[in-house]
Short mmCIF file of C-alpha atoms in Angstrom, two decimals:
data_model
loop_
_atom_site.label_atom_id
_atom_site.label_comp_id
_atom_site.label_asym_id
_atom_site.label_seq_id
_atom_site.Cartn_x
_atom_site.Cartn_y
_atom_site.Cartn_z
CA MET L 1 61.09 143.56 91.10
CA ALA L 2 62.82 143.11 87.69
CA VAL L 3 62.49 145.58 84.95
CA ALA L 4 61.58 142.49 83.34
CA GLU L 5 59.24 141.64 84.45
CA ARG L 6 57.50 144.07 84.58
CA LEU L 7 57.59 145.20 81.74
CA TYR L 8 56.42 141.47 80.86
CA ALA L 9 53.44 141.50 83.36
CA ARG L 10 52.22 145.71 81.95
CA ALA L 11 52.12 143.94 78.24
CA LEU L 12 50.09 140.64 79.50
CA TYR L 13 46.78 143.33 81.78
CA GLU L 14 47.55 145.22 78.58
CA ALA L 15 46.10 142.62 75.76
CA ALA L 16 44.19 140.91 78.54
CA LYS L 17 42.39 144.34 79.81
CA GLU L 18 41.85 145.58 75.67
CA GLN L 19 40.40 142.03 75.91
CA GLY L 20 37.50 142.64 78.41
CA ARG L 21 39.72 139.05 79.79
CA VAL L 22 41.22 139.91 82.54
CA ASP L 23 39.74 138.18 85.96
CA ALA L 24 40.87 134.42 83.50
CA VAL L 25 44.46 135.88 82.97
CA HIS L 26 44.86 136.97 86.26
CA ARG L 27 43.69 132.89 87.31
CA ASP L 28 45.27 131.32 85.30
CA LEU L 29 48.34 132.94 84.76
CA ALA L 30 48.36 132.98 89.12
CA SER L 31 47.49 129.24 89.31
CA PHE L 32 50.09 128.18 87.12
CA ALA L 33 52.44 130.44 88.43
CA ASP L 34 51.97 128.46 92.38
CA ALA L 35 52.65 125.41 90.22
CA VAL L 36 55.85 126.77 88.89
CA VAL L 37 56.30 127.85 92.52
CA ALA L 38 55.41 123.89 93.88
CA THR L 39 57.14 122.56 91.26
CA PRO L 40 60.88 122.38 92.08
CA GLU L 41 61.59 120.45 88.96
CA LEU L 42 60.26 122.61 86.79
CA SER L 43 60.80 125.65 88.72
CA ALA L 44 64.44 124.38 88.15
CA PHE L 45 63.72 122.60 84.22
CA LEU L 46 62.55 127.06 82.93
CA ALA L 47 65.07 128.86 84.27
CA ASN L 48 68.33 126.08 83.38
CA PRO L 49 69.82 128.66 80.82
CA GLN L 50 70.93 125.59 79.10
CA VAL L 51 67.74 123.29 78.34
CA GLU L 52 67.19 125.42 74.90
CA SER L 53 64.27 127.46 74.02
CA SER L 54 62.01 125.37 71.72
CA ALA L 55 62.01 122.67 74.48
CA LYS L 56 60.55 125.38 76.84
CA VAL L 57 57.79 126.42 74.61
CA ALA L 58 56.93 122.56 74.55
CA VAL L 59 57.12 121.67 77.52
CA LEU L 60 54.78 125.31 78.42
CA GLY L 61 52.85 125.28 74.92
CA GLU L 62 52.01 121.15 76.95
CA LEU L 63 51.92 122.90 80.42
CA ALA L 64 49.25 125.60 79.30
CA GLN L 65 46.65 123.89 77.69
CA GLY L 66 43.19 124.73 78.49
CA ALA L 67 44.23 127.93 80.33
CA ASP L 68 43.02 131.36 78.41
CA GLU L 69 44.87 131.67 74.53
CA LEU L 70 46.14 134.88 75.87
CA VAL L 71 48.52 132.48 79.54
CA HIS L 72 49.21 130.44 75.89
CA ASN L 73 50.85 132.35 73.81
CA PHE L 74 52.27 134.60 77.00
CA LEU L 75 53.68 131.63 78.36
CA ARG L 76 55.88 130.26 75.15
CA LEU L 77 56.33 133.84 74.47
CA LEU L 78 57.85 133.85 77.56
CA ALA L 79 60.07 130.89 76.76
CA GLY L 80 60.90 131.92 73.26
CA LYS L 81 62.24 135.14 74.99
CA GLY L 82 64.59 132.91 77.79
CA ARG L 83 62.09 134.20 80.61
CA ALA L 84 60.50 131.68 81.56
CA GLY L 85 61.82 131.57 85.36
CA ALA L 86 60.12 134.91 85.83
CA ILE L 87 57.25 133.64 85.21
CA PRO L 88 56.45 133.93 89.50
CA GLY L 89 57.64 137.29 88.83
CA ILE L 90 55.63 139.09 86.36
CA ARG L 91 52.79 137.08 88.35
CA ASP L 92 53.50 139.35 91.19
CA GLU L 93 53.79 141.84 89.29
CA PHE L 94 50.62 141.59 87.26
CA GLN L 95 48.71 140.92 90.68
CA ALA L 96 50.16 144.33 91.74
CA LEU L 97 48.68 145.87 88.21
CA VAL L 98 45.32 144.08 89.20
CA ASP L 99 45.28 145.80 92.33
CA ARG L 100 46.17 148.94 91.72
CA ALA L 101 42.80 148.58 88.71
CA GLN L 102 40.77 147.76 91.75
CA GLY L 103 42.08 150.02 94.38
CA ARG L 104 43.35 147.88 96.85
CA VAL L 105 46.55 146.91 97.93
CA ALA L 106 49.05 143.83 99.81
CA VAL L 107 49.72 144.45 103.37
CA GLU L 108 52.14 142.17 105.61
CA LEU L 109 51.91 143.41 108.93
CA THR L 110 54.46 141.59 111.12
CA THR L 111 54.01 142.60 114.96
CA ALA L 112 55.99 141.22 117.97
CA TYR L 113 52.95 139.32 119.11
CA GLU L 114 50.16 137.84 117.89
CA LEU L 115 48.24 140.53 117.05
CA SER L 116 44.17 140.52 118.62
CA ASP L 117 40.92 140.55 115.59
CA GLU L 118 40.28 143.83 116.79
CA GLU L 119 43.82 145.62 116.49
CA ALA L 120 45.00 144.03 113.45
CA LEU L 121 41.22 145.32 111.81
CA SER L 122 41.76 148.84 113.51
CA ILE L 123 45.88 148.94 111.51
CA VAL L 124 43.89 147.97 108.77
CA ALA L 125 41.03 150.82 108.53
CA GLN L 126 43.75 153.73 109.61
CA ILE L 127 45.67 152.15 106.88
CA GLU L 128 42.36 152.09 103.89
CA GLN L 129 41.92 155.82 105.08
CA ALA L 130 45.54 157.07 104.95
CA SER L 131 45.44 155.81 101.31
CA GLY L 132 42.17 156.12 100.39
CA ARG L 133 42.45 152.73 98.72
CA THR L 134 41.06 148.19 100.06
CA VAL L 135 43.87 146.72 102.15
CA GLU L 136 44.67 142.91 102.03
CA ALA L 137 46.27 142.33 105.06
CA THR L 138 48.62 139.29 105.74
CA ARG L 139 50.12 139.04 109.46
CA LYS L 140 53.87 137.58 111.26
CA VAL L 141 54.96 137.18 114.46
CA ASP L 142 58.53 138.28 115.22
CA PRO L 143 59.19 138.00 118.34
CA GLU L 144 63.15 139.61 117.92
CA LEU L 145 61.07 142.81 117.34
CA VAL L 146 60.55 143.12 120.52
CA GLY L 147 57.52 145.80 119.67
CA GLY L 148 56.08 147.68 117.28
CA MET L 149 55.73 147.45 114.61
CA ILE L 150 56.98 146.73 110.58
CA LEU L 151 54.42 147.30 107.80
CA GLN L 152 55.65 146.16 104.24
CA ALA L 153 53.39 146.94 101.19
CA GLY L 154 55.06 145.83 97.94
CA SER L 155 58.45 147.94 97.57
CA LEU L 156 57.80 150.40 100.87
CA ARG L 157 58.61 149.40 104.11
CA VAL L 158 57.81 151.05 106.66
CA ASP L 159 59.62 149.48 110.03
CA ALA L 160 58.16 151.72 113.35
CA SER L 161 59.64 147.97 115.91
CA VAL L 162 61.47 148.97 118.48
CA ARG L 163 64.62 146.65 117.57
CA GLY L 164 64.41 148.95 114.21
CA ARG L 165 64.29 151.83 116.07
CA LEU L 166 66.72 151.02 118.59
CA GLU L 167 69.00 149.53 115.30
CA ARG L 168 68.45 152.75 113.64
CA LEU L 169 70.04 154.34 117.68
CA ARG L 170 73.42 152.16 116.88
CA HIS L 171 74.16 153.45 113.34
CA GLU L 172 73.85 157.12 114.92
CA LEU L 173 75.57 156.68 117.52
CA ALA L 174 78.72 155.02 114.94
CA THR L 175 78.41 157.52 112.55
CA ARG L 176 79.18 160.11 114.96
#
């Protein structure tokens, strides 16, 4: 996550928290960022450094009509500062701040084969017990792992896969 995205997200979060509007800001920012990601033309327009900031401010002002006032003003500020292309990243960092404040952690669990619901719940329960937070897990299957799993929570990655162990062993043998 870029430092600028983190700073902008934190500033928006603090402003929303002060005004008691975190949920509304979170919802509207997420919806807008999802729309940007789903519309390649809009995403390209916002990220294009050759487009004048004033044009981006005008477009975002129009598109954000009806959004929470903080989100509306924030999006226009981003465009004016040349950061409109960072909206999806700012949304992700804002989500992390909300999750942290609410004692949640998002985890991606990648396994070599499809886990049963019981197995997945057991792993999630262990993570919750170790972290002391509520875990919201997404599951992915990657047969190339051979066995084991990879847990990804934000920038923390724990590779307990057979493929990962073999790679570490190969690297160790090659460097000795």
